[in-house]
């Protein structure tokens, strides 16, 4: 029942990916809050891909997977840009209000906070962000 | 995705509190629309502001960054900023990004106005 989307680089296209997460999450019986968290995380992954993915289309897959007996909604966002070092991305920390110029760059932090499992693989030519949100009991 | 169409309206309550109602997708454009509304209210002398996000279900980090800039500007003007009617996920993103440290987050408009010392429209 997975959804695969090839997103062109047009404004607000990340909302298409969010809608796919919403539809699949609803079908899985996830809570509105969990669906919304997964949708926002997917939007952030798409924004990163739009910003750093060069001129290639973005590939988004939304599916349900089972890992060690647990079911997850899984969203994957793939681009073919220059790639980046995930370890070099700042983690969640103090507020960036007042005195700190860097108010941007929160995407990965939000993804990690909103999802249950996150894997980022990146090298020049391929970045793949895999995000999972648990479904139902046993979370 | 009609529900993501941004709509922003403003009003100044009799006791001077400015209220911005925003619904739709708060991205760079949505955040800027809220920032423009804040600017207008500041020009009209209102420095205690409430942003009501009922109707906003999705937001991104760029939009929140713009809200952070609004907050800084308001704090520099010795003003106050509060938000109400956030979804749980939006409230969580505000906490993660530090907005909740400096701005009040309230469940509904009545509670927010009470906390801001406003009597609302009554």
mmCIF file of C-alpha atoms in Angstrom:
data_model
loop_
_atom_site.group_PDB
_atom_site.id
_atom_site.type_symbol
_atom_site.label_atom_id
_atom_site.label_comp_id
_atom_site.label_asym_id
_atom_site.label_seq_id
_atom_site.Cartn_x
_atom_site.Cartn_y
_atom_site.Cartn_z
ATOM 1 C CA UNK A 1 0.000 0.000 0.000
ATOM 2 C CA UNK A 2 3.014 2.262 -0.265
ATOM 3 C CA UNK A 3 3.015 5.622 -2.001
ATOM 4 C CA UNK A 4 5.877 6.753 -4.221
ATOM 5 C CA UNK A 5 6.093 10.361 -5.337
ATOM 6 C CA UNK A 6 8.478 12.045 -7.759
ATOM 7 C CA UNK A 7 8.265 15.668 -6.731
ATOM 8 C CA UNK A 8 9.213 18.464 -9.114
ATOM 9 C CA UNK A 9 10.994 21.519 -7.746
ATOM 10 C CA UNK A 10 7.992 23.817 -7.437
ATOM 11 C CA UNK A 11 6.827 25.968 -4.508
ATOM 12 C CA UNK A 12 5.013 24.161 -1.681
ATOM 13 C CA UNK A 13 5.519 20.751 -3.307
ATOM 14 C CA UNK A 14 6.493 19.447 0.145
ATOM 15 C CA UNK A 15 2.790 19.632 1.032
ATOM 16 C CA UNK A 16 2.133 16.819 -1.430
ATOM 17 C CA UNK A 17 4.460 14.587 0.592
ATOM 18 C CA UNK A 18 2.760 15.725 3.810
ATOM 19 C CA UNK A 19 -0.632 14.800 2.360
ATOM 20 C CA UNK A 20 0.658 11.319 1.450
ATOM 21 C CA UNK A 21 1.833 10.828 5.040
ATOM 22 C CA UNK A 22 -1.529 12.030 6.316
ATOM 23 C CA UNK A 23 -3.512 9.645 4.103
ATOM 24 C CA UNK A 24 -1.352 6.625 4.894
ATOM 25 C CA UNK A 25 -1.219 7.469 8.601
ATOM 26 C CA UNK A 26 -4.978 7.804 8.782
ATOM 27 C CA UNK A 27 -5.418 4.460 7.051
ATOM 28 C CA UNK A 28 -3.083 2.907 9.638
ATOM 29 C CA UNK A 29 -5.221 4.309 12.453
ATOM 30 C CA UNK A 30 -2.485 6.571 13.812
ATOM 31 C CA UNK A 31 -3.426 9.404 16.151
ATOM 32 C CA UNK A 32 -3.825 12.867 14.597
ATOM 33 C CA UNK A 33 -0.835 14.049 16.645
ATOM 34 C CA UNK A 34 1.436 11.267 15.367
ATOM 35 C CA UNK A 35 0.284 11.842 11.809
ATOM 36 C CA UNK A 36 0.969 15.547 12.151
ATOM 37 C CA UNK A 37 4.443 14.923 13.605
ATOM 38 C CA UNK A 38 5.292 12.616 10.709
ATOM 39 C CA UNK A 39 3.915 15.124 8.208
ATOM 40 C CA UNK A 40 5.964 18.011 9.633
ATOM 41 C CA UNK A 41 9.121 15.855 9.702
ATOM 42 C CA UNK A 42 8.538 14.843 6.089
ATOM 43 C CA UNK A 43 8.056 18.487 5.109
ATOM 44 C CA UNK A 44 11.402 19.310 6.741
ATOM 45 C CA UNK A 45 13.165 16.476 4.897
ATOM 46 C CA UNK A 46 11.676 17.699 1.619
ATOM 47 C CA UNK A 47 12.790 21.275 2.340
ATOM 48 C CA UNK A 48 16.340 20.037 2.943
ATOM 49 C CA UNK A 49 16.197 18.124 -0.328
ATOM 50 C CA UNK A 50 14.831 21.172 -2.153
ATOM 51 C CA UNK A 51 17.611 23.327 -0.714
ATOM 52 C CA UNK A 52 20.529 20.962 -1.158
ATOM 53 C CA UNK A 53 19.329 18.485 -3.764
ATOM 54 C CA UNK A 54 20.503 20.363 -6.828
ATOM 55 C CA UNK A 55 18.149 20.376 -9.774
ATOM 56 C CA UNK A 56 17.004 16.792 -9.561
ATOM 57 C CA UNK A 57 13.500 15.717 -8.637
ATOM 58 C CA UNK A 58 12.876 14.559 -5.085
ATOM 59 C CA UNK A 59 11.746 11.016 -4.508
ATOM 60 C CA UNK A 60 9.422 10.390 -1.556
ATOM 61 C CA UNK A 61 8.224 6.964 -0.445
ATOM 62 C CA UNK A 62 5.617 6.517 2.278
ATOM 63 C CA UNK A 63 4.967 3.009 3.466
ATOM 64 C CA UNK A 64 4.263 0.790 6.445
ATOM 65 C CA UNK A 65 7.117 -1.410 7.628
ATOM 66 C CA UNK A 66 7.499 -3.941 10.402
ATOM 67 C CA UNK A 67 10.707 -3.959 12.408
ATOM 68 C CA UNK A 68 11.222 -6.435 15.237
ATOM 69 C CA UNK A 69 7.495 -6.962 15.583
ATOM 70 C CA UNK A 70 6.616 -3.269 15.619
ATOM 71 C CA UNK A 71 4.760 -1.504 12.849
ATOM 72 C CA UNK A 72 5.906 1.872 11.664
ATOM 73 C CA UNK A 73 4.836 4.437 9.151
ATOM 74 C CA UNK A 74 8.014 4.982 7.165
ATOM 75 C CA UNK A 75 8.707 8.059 5.068
ATOM 76 C CA UNK A 76 11.829 8.221 2.923
ATOM 77 C CA UNK A 77 13.050 11.328 1.132
ATOM 78 C CA UNK A 78 15.767 10.952 -1.483
ATOM 79 C CA UNK A 79 17.645 13.545 -3.505
ATOM 80 C CA UNK A 80 20.650 13.472 -5.771
ATOM 81 C CA UNK A 81 22.416 16.656 -4.777
ATOM 82 C CA UNK A 82 25.847 17.335 -3.328
ATOM 83 C CA UNK A 83 25.166 15.555 -0.040
ATOM 84 C CA UNK A 84 26.284 16.642 3.422
ATOM 85 C CA UNK A 85 27.811 15.317 6.626
ATOM 86 C CA UNK A 86 24.905 14.560 9.020
ATOM 87 C CA UNK A 87 27.331 14.638 11.969
ATOM 88 C CA UNK A 88 28.145 18.270 11.223
ATOM 89 C CA UNK A 89 24.523 19.392 11.645
ATOM 90 C CA UNK A 90 23.964 21.092 15.024
ATOM 91 C CA UNK A 91 21.660 19.254 17.379
ATOM 92 C CA UNK A 92 18.906 20.635 19.557
ATOM 93 C CA UNK A 93 20.248 23.069 22.094
ATOM 94 C CA UNK A 94 19.540 26.384 23.658
ATOM 95 C CA UNK A 95 17.124 28.798 22.141
ATOM 96 C CA UNK A 96 18.467 30.728 19.198
ATOM 97 C CA UNK A 97 16.521 33.797 20.190
ATOM 98 C CA UNK A 98 18.656 36.859 20.888
ATOM 99 C CA UNK A 99 22.264 37.142 20.027
ATOM 100 C CA UNK A 100 22.632 34.173 17.738
ATOM 101 C CA UNK A 101 22.552 34.742 14.007
ATOM 102 C CA UNK A 102 21.843 31.131 13.103
ATOM 103 C CA UNK A 103 18.084 30.786 13.217
ATOM 104 C CA UNK A 104 18.021 28.412 10.278
ATOM 105 C CA UNK A 105 19.211 24.843 10.013
ATOM 106 C CA UNK A 106 16.628 23.256 12.311
ATOM 107 C CA UNK A 107 15.325 20.717 9.850
ATOM 108 C CA UNK A 108 17.210 17.626 11.021
ATOM 109 C CA UNK A 109 16.734 18.532 14.668
ATOM 110 C CA UNK A 110 12.979 18.734 14.225
ATOM 111 C CA UNK A 111 12.939 15.471 12.271
ATOM 112 C CA UNK A 112 14.845 13.671 15.038
ATOM 113 C CA UNK A 113 12.595 15.094 17.747
ATOM 114 C CA UNK A 114 9.317 14.383 15.977
ATOM 115 C CA UNK A 115 10.016 10.867 14.682
ATOM 116 C CA UNK A 116 10.784 7.633 16.557
ATOM 117 C CA UNK A 117 13.614 6.434 14.329
ATOM 118 C CA UNK A 118 15.677 8.453 11.871
ATOM 119 C CA UNK A 119 18.497 7.384 9.597
ATOM 120 C CA UNK A 120 20.395 9.789 7.358
ATOM 121 C CA UNK A 121 22.696 8.495 4.669
ATOM 122 C CA UNK A 122 24.443 11.039 2.517
ATOM 123 C CA UNK A 123 27.233 11.118 -0.012
ATOM 124 C CA UNK A 124 27.766 13.196 -3.131
ATOM 125 C CA UNK A 125 24.970 12.278 -5.520
ATOM 126 C CA UNK A 126 22.654 10.581 -3.033
ATOM 127 C CA UNK A 127 21.043 11.649 0.214
ATOM 128 C CA UNK A 128 18.428 9.389 1.757
ATOM 129 C CA UNK A 129 16.543 10.319 4.921
ATOM 130 C CA UNK A 130 14.542 7.442 6.408
ATOM 131 C CA UNK A 131 12.048 8.365 9.126
ATOM 132 C CA UNK A 132 9.771 6.078 11.109
ATOM 133 C CA UNK A 133 6.848 6.752 13.413
ATOM 134 C CA UNK A 134 5.412 3.889 15.449
ATOM 135 C CA UNK A 135 1.868 2.723 14.812
ATOM 136 C CA UNK A 136 -0.524 1.750 17.591
ATOM 137 C CA UNK A 137 0.308 -0.453 20.571
ATOM 138 C CA UNK A 138 3.806 -1.252 21.790
ATOM 139 C CA UNK A 139 5.223 2.202 21.180
ATOM 140 C CA UNK B 1 -5.204 21.589 -0.147
ATOM 141 C CA UNK B 2 -7.508 24.519 0.427
ATOM 142 C CA UNK B 3 -6.915 24.348 4.155
ATOM 143 C CA UNK B 4 -3.264 25.292 3.584
ATOM 144 C CA UNK B 5 -4.197 28.618 1.934
ATOM 145 C CA UNK B 6 -2.885 31.316 4.218
ATOM 146 C CA UNK B 7 -5.283 33.800 5.702
ATOM 147 C CA UNK B 8 -4.148 36.509 8.103
ATOM 148 C CA UNK B 9 -6.324 39.104 9.803
ATOM 149 C CA UNK B 10 -5.633 41.581 12.584
ATOM 150 C CA UNK B 11 -7.574 43.490 15.158
ATOM 151 C CA UNK B 12 -6.689 45.741 18.068
ATOM 152 C CA UNK B 13 -8.784 45.131 21.163
ATOM 153 C CA UNK B 14 -10.114 48.095 23.172
ATOM 154 C CA UNK B 15 -7.303 47.730 25.722
ATOM 155 C CA UNK B 16 -4.635 47.861 23.014
ATOM 156 C CA UNK B 17 -3.747 44.174 22.652
ATOM 157 C CA UNK B 18 -3.165 43.317 19.021
ATOM 158 C CA UNK B 19 -4.531 39.993 17.813
ATOM 159 C CA UNK B 20 -3.316 38.302 14.656
ATOM 160 C CA UNK B 21 -5.377 35.381 13.405
ATOM 161 C CA UNK B 22 -3.465 33.192 10.999
ATOM 162 C CA UNK B 23 -4.612 30.013 9.336
ATOM 163 C CA UNK B 24 -2.931 27.963 6.640
ATOM 164 C CA UNK B 25 0.633 26.854 5.950
ATOM 165 C CA UNK B 26 3.202 28.867 7.913
ATOM 166 C CA UNK B 27 6.199 28.627 5.588
ATOM 167 C CA UNK B 28 8.430 31.480 4.422
ATOM 168 C CA UNK B 29 5.473 33.294 2.855
ATOM 169 C CA UNK B 30 3.131 32.542 5.738
ATOM 170 C CA UNK B 31 5.724 33.606 8.300
ATOM 171 C CA UNK B 32 6.343 36.815 6.372
ATOM 172 C CA UNK B 33 2.620 37.542 6.221
ATOM 173 C CA UNK B 34 2.459 37.227 10.016
ATOM 174 C CA UNK B 35 5.579 39.421 10.296
ATOM 175 C CA UNK B 36 3.957 42.071 8.111
ATOM 176 C CA UNK B 37 0.848 41.981 10.299
ATOM 177 C CA UNK B 38 3.008 42.413 13.408
ATOM 178 C CA UNK B 39 4.742 45.353 11.761
ATOM 179 C CA UNK B 40 1.410 47.037 11.077
ATOM 180 C CA UNK B 41 0.227 46.553 14.654
ATOM 181 C CA UNK B 42 3.516 47.903 16.021
ATOM 182 C CA UNK B 43 3.142 50.984 13.827
ATOM 183 C CA UNK B 44 -0.315 51.455 15.315
ATOM 184 C CA UNK B 45 1.217 51.389 18.782
ATOM 185 C CA UNK B 46 0.281 47.893 19.888
ATOM 186 C CA UNK B 47 3.214 46.129 21.577
ATOM 187 C CA UNK B 48 1.341 43.322 23.319
ATOM 188 C CA UNK B 49 0.434 40.838 20.625
ATOM 189 C CA UNK B 50 -1.358 37.531 20.448
ATOM 190 C CA UNK B 51 -1.017 35.242 17.439
ATOM 191 C CA UNK B 52 -3.980 32.873 17.165
ATOM 192 C CA UNK B 53 -3.034 29.880 15.019
ATOM 193 C CA UNK B 54 -6.369 28.087 14.983
ATOM 194 C CA UNK B 55 -6.706 26.792 11.468
ATOM 195 C CA UNK B 56 -2.960 26.262 11.076
ATOM 196 C CA UNK B 57 -2.163 22.569 10.956
ATOM 197 C CA UNK B 58 1.227 22.588 9.313
ATOM 198 C CA UNK B 59 4.263 24.738 9.753
ATOM 199 C CA UNK B 60 7.902 24.513 8.774
ATOM 200 C CA UNK B 61 11.185 25.571 10.310
ATOM 201 C CA UNK B 62 11.593 28.504 7.927
ATOM 202 C CA UNK B 63 8.225 29.894 9.011
ATOM 203 C CA UNK B 64 9.139 29.431 12.672
ATOM 204 C CA UNK B 65 12.478 31.178 12.063
ATOM 205 C CA UNK B 66 10.551 34.213 10.866
ATOM 206 C CA UNK B 67 8.381 34.044 13.997
ATOM 207 C CA UNK B 68 11.621 34.005 16.030
ATOM 208 C CA UNK B 69 12.695 37.199 14.274
ATOM 209 C CA UNK B 70 9.333 38.772 15.093
ATOM 210 C CA UNK B 71 9.785 37.793 18.726
ATOM 211 C CA UNK B 72 13.242 39.374 18.866
ATOM 212 C CA UNK B 73 11.931 42.576 17.385
ATOM 213 C CA UNK B 74 9.062 42.705 19.840
ATOM 214 C CA UNK B 75 11.331 42.019 22.823
ATOM 215 C CA UNK B 76 13.623 44.808 21.634
ATOM 216 C CA UNK B 77 10.576 47.099 21.649
ATOM 217 C CA UNK B 78 9.787 45.953 25.236
ATOM 218 C CA UNK B 79 6.720 44.224 23.900
ATOM 219 C CA UNK B 80 5.126 40.853 24.577
ATOM 220 C CA UNK B 81 4.170 38.069 22.247
ATOM 221 C CA UNK B 82 1.920 35.105 22.896
ATOM 222 C CA UNK B 83 0.454 32.287 20.825
ATOM 223 C CA UNK B 84 -2.738 30.324 21.223
ATOM 224 C CA UNK B 85 -4.634 27.451 19.626
ATOM 225 C CA UNK B 86 -1.515 25.533 18.575
ATOM 226 C CA UNK B 87 -1.742 21.898 17.582
ATOM 227 C CA UNK B 88 0.365 19.631 19.835
ATOM 228 C CA UNK B 89 2.978 19.201 17.101
ATOM 229 C CA UNK B 90 3.259 22.921 16.442
ATOM 230 C CA UNK B 91 3.562 23.526 20.193
ATOM 231 C CA UNK B 92 6.350 20.937 20.301
ATOM 232 C CA UNK B 93 8.230 22.568 17.418
ATOM 233 C CA UNK B 94 7.958 25.926 19.202
ATOM 234 C CA UNK B 95 9.526 24.335 22.279
ATOM 235 C CA UNK B 96 12.301 22.661 20.306
ATOM 236 C CA UNK B 97 13.205 25.876 18.507
ATOM 237 C CA UNK B 98 13.113 27.991 21.652
ATOM 238 C CA UNK B 99 10.138 30.152 20.815
ATOM 239 C CA UNK B 100 8.284 28.904 23.888
ATOM 240 C CA UNK B 101 11.051 30.213 26.160
ATOM 241 C CA UNK B 102 10.232 33.818 25.336
ATOM 242 C CA UNK B 103 6.651 33.748 24.145
ATOM 243 C CA UNK B 104 3.627 32.583 26.068
ATOM 244 C CA UNK B 105 1.858 29.518 24.699
ATOM 245 C CA UNK B 106 -1.813 29.191 25.652
ATOM 246 C CA UNK B 107 -4.521 26.692 24.798
ATOM 247 C CA UNK B 108 -7.101 29.207 23.663
ATOM 248 C CA UNK B 109 -7.655 32.903 23.078
ATOM 249 C CA UNK B 110 -9.492 33.558 26.331
ATOM 250 C CA UNK B 111 -6.708 32.065 28.458
ATOM 251 C CA UNK B 112 -4.065 33.930 26.481
ATOM 252 C CA UNK B 113 -5.794 37.280 26.805
ATOM 253 C CA UNK B 114 -6.244 36.695 30.522
ATOM 254 C CA UNK B 115 -2.529 35.984 30.896
ATOM 255 C CA UNK B 116 -1.702 39.096 28.899
ATOM 256 C CA UNK B 117 -3.840 41.135 31.274
ATOM 257 C CA UNK B 118 -6.381 41.867 28.598
ATOM 258 C CA UNK B 119 -10.115 41.895 29.067
ATOM 259 C CA UNK B 120 -10.603 40.982 25.434
ATOM 260 C CA UNK B 121 -13.448 42.631 23.609
ATOM 261 C CA UNK B 122 -15.657 42.687 26.700
#
